[in-house]
Tab-separated table of N, CA, C and O in Angstrom:
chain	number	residue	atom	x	y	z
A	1304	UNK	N	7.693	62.533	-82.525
A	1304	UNK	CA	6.609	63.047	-81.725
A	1304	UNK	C	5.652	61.903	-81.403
A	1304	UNK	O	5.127	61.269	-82.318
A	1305	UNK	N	5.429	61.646	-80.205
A	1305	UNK	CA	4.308	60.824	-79.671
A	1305	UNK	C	2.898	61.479	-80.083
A	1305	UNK	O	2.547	62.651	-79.946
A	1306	UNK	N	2.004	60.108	-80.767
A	1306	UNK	CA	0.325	60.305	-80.269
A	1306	UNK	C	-0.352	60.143	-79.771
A	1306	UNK	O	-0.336	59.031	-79.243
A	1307	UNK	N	-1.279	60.842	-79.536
A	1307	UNK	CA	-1.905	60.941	-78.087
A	1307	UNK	C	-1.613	61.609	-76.691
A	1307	UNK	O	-0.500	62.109	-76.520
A	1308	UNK	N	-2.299	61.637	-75.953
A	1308	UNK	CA	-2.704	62.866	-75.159
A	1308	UNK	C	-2.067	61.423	-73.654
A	1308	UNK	O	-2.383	60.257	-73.417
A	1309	UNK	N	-1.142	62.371	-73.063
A	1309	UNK	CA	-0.135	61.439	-71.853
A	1309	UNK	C	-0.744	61.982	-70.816
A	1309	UNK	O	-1.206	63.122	-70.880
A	1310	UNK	N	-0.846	60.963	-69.343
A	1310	UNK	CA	-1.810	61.664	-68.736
A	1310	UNK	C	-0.383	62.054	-67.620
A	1310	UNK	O	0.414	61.120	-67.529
A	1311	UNK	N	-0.144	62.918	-67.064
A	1311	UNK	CA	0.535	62.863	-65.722
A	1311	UNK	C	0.241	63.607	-64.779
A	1311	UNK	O	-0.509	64.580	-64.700
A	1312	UNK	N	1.354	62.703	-63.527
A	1312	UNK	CA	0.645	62.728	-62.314
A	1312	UNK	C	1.742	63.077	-61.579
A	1312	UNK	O	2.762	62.399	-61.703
A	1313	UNK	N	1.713	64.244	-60.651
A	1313	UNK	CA	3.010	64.892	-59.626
A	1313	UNK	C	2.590	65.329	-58.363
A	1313	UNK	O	1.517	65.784	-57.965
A	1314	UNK	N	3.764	65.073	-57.765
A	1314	UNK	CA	3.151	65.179	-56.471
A	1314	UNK	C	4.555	65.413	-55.407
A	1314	UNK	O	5.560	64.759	-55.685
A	1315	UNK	N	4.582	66.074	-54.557
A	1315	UNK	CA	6.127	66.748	-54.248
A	1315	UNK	C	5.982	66.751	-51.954
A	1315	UNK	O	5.069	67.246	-51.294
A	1316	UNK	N	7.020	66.149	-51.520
A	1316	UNK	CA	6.740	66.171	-49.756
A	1316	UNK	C	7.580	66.737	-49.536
A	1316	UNK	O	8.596	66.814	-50.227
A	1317	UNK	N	7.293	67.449	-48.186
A	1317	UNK	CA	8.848	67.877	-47.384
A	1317	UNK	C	8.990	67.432	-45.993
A	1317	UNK	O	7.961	67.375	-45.319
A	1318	UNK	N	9.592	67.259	-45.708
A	1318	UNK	CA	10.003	67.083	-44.144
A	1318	UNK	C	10.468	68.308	-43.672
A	1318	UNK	O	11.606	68.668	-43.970
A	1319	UNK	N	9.530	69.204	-42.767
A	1319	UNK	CA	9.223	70.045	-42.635
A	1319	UNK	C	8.789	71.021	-43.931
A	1319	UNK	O	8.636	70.684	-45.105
A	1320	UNK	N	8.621	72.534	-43.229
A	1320	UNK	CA	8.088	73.416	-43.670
A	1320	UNK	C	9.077	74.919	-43.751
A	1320	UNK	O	8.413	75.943	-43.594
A	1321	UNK	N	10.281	75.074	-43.933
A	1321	UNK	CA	10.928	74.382	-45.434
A	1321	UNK	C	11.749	72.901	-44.579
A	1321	UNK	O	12.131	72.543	-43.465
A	1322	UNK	N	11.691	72.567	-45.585
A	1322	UNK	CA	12.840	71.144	-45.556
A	1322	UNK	C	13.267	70.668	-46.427
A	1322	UNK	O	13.402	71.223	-47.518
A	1323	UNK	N	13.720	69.043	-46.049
A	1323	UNK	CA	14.205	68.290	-47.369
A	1323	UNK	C	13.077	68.191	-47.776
A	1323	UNK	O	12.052	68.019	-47.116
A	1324	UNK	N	13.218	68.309	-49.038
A	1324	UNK	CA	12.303	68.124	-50.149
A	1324	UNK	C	12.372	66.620	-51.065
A	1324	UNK	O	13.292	65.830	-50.856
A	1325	UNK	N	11.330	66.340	-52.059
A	1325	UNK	CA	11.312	65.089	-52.744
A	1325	UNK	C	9.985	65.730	-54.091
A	1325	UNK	O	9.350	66.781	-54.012
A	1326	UNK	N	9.918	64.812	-55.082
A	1326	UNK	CA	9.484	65.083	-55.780
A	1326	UNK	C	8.793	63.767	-56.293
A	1326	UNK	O	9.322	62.801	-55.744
A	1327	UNK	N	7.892	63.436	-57.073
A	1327	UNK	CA	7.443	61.943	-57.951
A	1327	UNK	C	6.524	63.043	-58.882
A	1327	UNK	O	5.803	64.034	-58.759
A	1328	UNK	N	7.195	61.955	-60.085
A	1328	UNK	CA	6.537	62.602	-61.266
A	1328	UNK	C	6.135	60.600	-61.838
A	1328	UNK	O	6.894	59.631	-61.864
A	1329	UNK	N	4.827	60.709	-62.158
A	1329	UNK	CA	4.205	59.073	-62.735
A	1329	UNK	C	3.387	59.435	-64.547
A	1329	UNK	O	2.270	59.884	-64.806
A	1330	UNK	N	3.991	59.206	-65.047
A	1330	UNK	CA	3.534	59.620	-66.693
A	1330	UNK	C	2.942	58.184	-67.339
A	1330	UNK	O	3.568	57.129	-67.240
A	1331	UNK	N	1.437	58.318	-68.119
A	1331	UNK	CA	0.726	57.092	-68.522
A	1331	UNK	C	0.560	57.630	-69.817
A	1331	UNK	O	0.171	58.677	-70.334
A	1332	UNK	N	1.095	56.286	-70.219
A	1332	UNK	CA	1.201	56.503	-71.842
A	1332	UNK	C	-0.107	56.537	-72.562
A	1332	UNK	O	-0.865	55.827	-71.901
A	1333	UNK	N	-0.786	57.058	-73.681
A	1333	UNK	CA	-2.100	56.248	-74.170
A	1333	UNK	C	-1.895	54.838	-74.482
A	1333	UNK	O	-2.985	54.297	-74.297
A	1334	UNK	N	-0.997	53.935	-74.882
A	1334	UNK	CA	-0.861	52.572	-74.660
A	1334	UNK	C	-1.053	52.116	-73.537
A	1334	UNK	O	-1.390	50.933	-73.558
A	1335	UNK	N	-0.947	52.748	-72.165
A	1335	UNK	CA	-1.635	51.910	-70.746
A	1335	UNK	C	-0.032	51.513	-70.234
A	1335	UNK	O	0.183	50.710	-69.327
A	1336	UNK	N	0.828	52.091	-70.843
A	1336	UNK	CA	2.620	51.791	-70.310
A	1336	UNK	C	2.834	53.026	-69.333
A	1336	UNK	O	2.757	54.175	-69.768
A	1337	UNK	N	3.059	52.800	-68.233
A	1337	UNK	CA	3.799	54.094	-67.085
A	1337	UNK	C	5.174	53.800	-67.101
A	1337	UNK	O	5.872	52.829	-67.392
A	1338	UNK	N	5.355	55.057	-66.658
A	1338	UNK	CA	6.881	55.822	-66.124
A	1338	UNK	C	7.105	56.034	-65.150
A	1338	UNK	O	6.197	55.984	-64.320
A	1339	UNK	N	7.920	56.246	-64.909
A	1339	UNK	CA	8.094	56.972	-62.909
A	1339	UNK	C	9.353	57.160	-63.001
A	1339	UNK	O	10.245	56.400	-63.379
A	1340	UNK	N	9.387	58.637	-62.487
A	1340	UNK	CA	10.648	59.289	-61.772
A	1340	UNK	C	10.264	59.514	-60.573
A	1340	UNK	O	9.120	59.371	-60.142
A	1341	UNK	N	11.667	60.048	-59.707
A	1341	UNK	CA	11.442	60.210	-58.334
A	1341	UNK	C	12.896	61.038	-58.086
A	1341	UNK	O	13.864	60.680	-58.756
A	1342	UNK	N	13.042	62.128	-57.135
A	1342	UNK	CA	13.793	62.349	-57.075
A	1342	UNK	C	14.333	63.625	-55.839
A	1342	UNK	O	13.651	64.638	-55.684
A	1343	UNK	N	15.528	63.405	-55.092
A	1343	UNK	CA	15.426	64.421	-54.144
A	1343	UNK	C	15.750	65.846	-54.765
A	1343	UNK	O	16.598	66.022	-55.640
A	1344	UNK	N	14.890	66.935	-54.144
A	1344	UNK	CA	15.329	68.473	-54.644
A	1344	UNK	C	15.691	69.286	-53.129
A	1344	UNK	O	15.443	68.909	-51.984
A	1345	UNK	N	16.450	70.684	-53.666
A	1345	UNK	CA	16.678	71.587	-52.627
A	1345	UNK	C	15.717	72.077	-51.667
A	1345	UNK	O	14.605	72.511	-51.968
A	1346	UNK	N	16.214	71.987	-50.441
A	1346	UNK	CA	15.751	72.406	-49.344
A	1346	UNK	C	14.781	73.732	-49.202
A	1346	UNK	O	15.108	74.912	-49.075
A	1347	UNK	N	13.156	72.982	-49.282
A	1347	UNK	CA	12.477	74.483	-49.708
A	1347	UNK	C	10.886	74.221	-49.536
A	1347	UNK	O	10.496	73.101	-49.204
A	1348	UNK	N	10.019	75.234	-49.760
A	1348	UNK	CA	8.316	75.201	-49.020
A	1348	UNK	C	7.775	73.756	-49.789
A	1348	UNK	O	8.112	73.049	-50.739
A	1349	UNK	N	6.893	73.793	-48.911
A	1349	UNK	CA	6.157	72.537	-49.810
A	1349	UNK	C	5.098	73.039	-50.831
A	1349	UNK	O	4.584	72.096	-51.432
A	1350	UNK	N	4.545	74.476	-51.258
A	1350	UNK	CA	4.656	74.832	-52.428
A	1350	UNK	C	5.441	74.770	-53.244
A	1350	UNK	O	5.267	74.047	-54.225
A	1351	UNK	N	6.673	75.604	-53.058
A	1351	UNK	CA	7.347	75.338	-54.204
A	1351	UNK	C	7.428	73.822	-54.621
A	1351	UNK	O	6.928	73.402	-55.664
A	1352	UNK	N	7.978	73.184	-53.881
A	1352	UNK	CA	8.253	71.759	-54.543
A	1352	UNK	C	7.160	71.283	-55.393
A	1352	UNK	O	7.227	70.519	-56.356
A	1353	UNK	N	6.112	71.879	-54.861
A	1353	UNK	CA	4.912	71.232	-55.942
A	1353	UNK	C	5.115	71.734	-57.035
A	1353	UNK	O	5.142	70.968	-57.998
A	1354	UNK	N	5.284	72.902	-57.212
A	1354	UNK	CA	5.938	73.669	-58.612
A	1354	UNK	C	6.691	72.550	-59.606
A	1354	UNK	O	6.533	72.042	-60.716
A	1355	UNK	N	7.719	72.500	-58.342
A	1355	UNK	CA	9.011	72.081	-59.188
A	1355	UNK	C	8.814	70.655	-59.557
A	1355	UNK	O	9.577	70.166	-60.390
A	1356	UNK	N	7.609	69.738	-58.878
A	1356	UNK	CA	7.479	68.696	-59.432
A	1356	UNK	C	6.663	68.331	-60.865
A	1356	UNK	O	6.738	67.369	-61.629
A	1357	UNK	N	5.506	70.076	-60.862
A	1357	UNK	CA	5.170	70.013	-61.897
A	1357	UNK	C	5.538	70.674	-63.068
A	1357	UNK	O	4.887	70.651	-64.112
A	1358	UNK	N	6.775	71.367	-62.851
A	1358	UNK	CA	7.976	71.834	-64.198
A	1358	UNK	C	8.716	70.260	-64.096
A	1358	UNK	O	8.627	69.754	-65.214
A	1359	UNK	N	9.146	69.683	-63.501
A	1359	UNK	CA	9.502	67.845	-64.265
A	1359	UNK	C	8.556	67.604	-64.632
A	1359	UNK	O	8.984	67.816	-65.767
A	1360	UNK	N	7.276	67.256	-64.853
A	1360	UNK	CA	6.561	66.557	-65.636
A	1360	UNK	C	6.336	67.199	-66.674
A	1360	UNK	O	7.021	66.702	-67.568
A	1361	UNK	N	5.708	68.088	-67.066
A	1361	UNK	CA	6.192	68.872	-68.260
A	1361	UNK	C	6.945	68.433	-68.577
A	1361	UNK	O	6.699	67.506	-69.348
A	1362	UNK	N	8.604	68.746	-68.227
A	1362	UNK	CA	9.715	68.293	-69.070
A	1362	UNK	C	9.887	67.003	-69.111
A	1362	UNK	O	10.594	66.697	-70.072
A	1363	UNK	N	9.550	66.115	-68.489
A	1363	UNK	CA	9.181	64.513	-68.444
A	1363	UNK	C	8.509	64.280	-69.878
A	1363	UNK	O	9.115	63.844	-70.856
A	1364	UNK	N	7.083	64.658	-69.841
A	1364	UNK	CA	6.572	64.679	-71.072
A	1364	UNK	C	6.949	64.832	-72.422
A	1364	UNK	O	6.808	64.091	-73.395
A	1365	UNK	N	7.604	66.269	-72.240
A	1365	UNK	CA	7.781	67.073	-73.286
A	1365	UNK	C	8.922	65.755	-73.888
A	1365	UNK	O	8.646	64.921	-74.751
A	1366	UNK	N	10.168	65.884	-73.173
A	1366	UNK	CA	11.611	64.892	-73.321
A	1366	UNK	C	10.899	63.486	-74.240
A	1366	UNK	O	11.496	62.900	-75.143
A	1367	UNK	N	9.523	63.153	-73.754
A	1367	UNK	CA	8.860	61.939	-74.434
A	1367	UNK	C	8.351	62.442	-75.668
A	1367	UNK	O	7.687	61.521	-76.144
A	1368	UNK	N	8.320	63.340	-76.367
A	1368	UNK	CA	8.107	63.565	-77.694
A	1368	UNK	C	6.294	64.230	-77.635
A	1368	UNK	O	5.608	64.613	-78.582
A	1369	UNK	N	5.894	64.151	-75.959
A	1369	UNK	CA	4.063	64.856	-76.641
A	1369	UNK	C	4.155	66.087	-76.496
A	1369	UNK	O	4.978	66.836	-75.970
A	1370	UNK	N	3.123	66.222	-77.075
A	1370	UNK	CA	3.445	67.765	-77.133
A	1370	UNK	C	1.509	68.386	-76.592
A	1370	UNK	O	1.095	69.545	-76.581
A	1371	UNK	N	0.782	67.161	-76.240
A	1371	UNK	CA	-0.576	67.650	-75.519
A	1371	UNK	C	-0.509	66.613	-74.175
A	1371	UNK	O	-0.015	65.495	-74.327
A	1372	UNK	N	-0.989	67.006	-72.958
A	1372	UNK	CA	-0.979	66.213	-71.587
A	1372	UNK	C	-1.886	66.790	-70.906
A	1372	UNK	O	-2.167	67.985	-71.000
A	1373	UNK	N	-2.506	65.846	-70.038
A	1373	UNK	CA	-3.458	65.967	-68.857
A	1373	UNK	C	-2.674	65.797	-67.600
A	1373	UNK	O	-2.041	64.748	-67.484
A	1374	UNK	N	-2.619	66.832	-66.479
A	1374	UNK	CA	-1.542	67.188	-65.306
A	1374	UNK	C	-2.299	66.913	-64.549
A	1374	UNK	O	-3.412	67.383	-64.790
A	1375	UNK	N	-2.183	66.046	-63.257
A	1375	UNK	CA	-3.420	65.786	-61.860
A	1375	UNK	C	-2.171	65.979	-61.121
A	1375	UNK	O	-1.019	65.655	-61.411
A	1376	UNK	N	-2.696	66.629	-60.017
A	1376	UNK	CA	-2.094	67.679	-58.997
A	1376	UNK	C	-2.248	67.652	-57.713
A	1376	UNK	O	-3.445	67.381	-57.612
A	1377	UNK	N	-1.882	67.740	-56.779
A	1377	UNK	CA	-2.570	68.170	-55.188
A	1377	UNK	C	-1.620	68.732	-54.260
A	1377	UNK	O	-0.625	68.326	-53.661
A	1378	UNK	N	-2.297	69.849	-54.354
A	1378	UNK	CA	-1.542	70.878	-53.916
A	1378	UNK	C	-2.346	71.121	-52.256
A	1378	UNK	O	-3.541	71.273	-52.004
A	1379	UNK	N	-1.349	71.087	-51.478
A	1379	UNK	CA	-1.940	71.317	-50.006
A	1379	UNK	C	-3.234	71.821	-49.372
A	1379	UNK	O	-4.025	71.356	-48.551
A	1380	UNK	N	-3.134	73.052	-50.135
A	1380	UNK	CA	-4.166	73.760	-49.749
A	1380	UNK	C	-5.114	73.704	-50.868
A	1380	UNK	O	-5.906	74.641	-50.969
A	1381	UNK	N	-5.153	72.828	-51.656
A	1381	UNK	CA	-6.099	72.566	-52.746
A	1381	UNK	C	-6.968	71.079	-52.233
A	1381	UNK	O	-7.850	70.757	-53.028
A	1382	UNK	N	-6.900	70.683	-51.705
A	1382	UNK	CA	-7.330	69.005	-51.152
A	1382	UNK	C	-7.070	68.382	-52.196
A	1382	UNK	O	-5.987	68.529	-52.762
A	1383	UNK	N	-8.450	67.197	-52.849
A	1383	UNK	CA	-8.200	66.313	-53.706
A	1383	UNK	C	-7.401	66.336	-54.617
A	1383	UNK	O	-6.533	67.207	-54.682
A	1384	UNK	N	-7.537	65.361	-55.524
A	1384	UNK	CA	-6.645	65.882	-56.824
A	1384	UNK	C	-7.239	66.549	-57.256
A	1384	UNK	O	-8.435	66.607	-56.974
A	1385	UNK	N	-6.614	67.416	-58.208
A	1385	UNK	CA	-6.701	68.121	-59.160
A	1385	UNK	C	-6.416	67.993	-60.568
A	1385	UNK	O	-5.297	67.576	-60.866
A	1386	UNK	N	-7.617	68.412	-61.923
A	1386	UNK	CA	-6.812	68.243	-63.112
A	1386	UNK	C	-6.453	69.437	-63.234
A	1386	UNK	O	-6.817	70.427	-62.599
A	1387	UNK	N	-5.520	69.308	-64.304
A	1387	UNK	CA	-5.221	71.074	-65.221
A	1387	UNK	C	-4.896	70.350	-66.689
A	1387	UNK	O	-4.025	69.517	-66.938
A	1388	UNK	N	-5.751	70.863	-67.454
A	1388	UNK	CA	-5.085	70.402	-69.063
A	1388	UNK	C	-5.558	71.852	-69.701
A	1388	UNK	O	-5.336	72.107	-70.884
């Protein structure tokens, strides 16, 4: 189990409205070490994908042994970022 509190960061595009989809998930260690995934997903809203980028980070996290995280977000119709912890 990792200590300390991992901060991550997701964020999901589509080409169109539904379309191809994409995902980036960026995870910061409390040591100041990042991660990055990236990855294409199924053809679908650009809500969902935000979903689905922020069920990978979760499991991004989780797979890294923490088990507490800070999630920053931006969701379309939300503007800036967003936290959620």
């Amino acid at each position: 189990m990792s200590n300390g509190v991992v901060h991550v960061y997701v964020d999901a595009a589509c080409a169109g409205d539904p379309g191809a989809c994409g995902i980036g998930v960026f995870l910061k260690h409390p040591s100041g070490e990042v991660e990055r995934i990236s990855k294409r997903i199924t053809s679908t809203h650009i809500h969902a994908a935000e979903f689905v980028a922020l069920k990978e980070g979760i499991a991004f996290a989780h797979a890294k042994g923490y088990r507490e995280g800070r999630f920053f977000y931006r969701f379309p119709t939300c503007g800036p970022i967003r936290e959620y912890w």
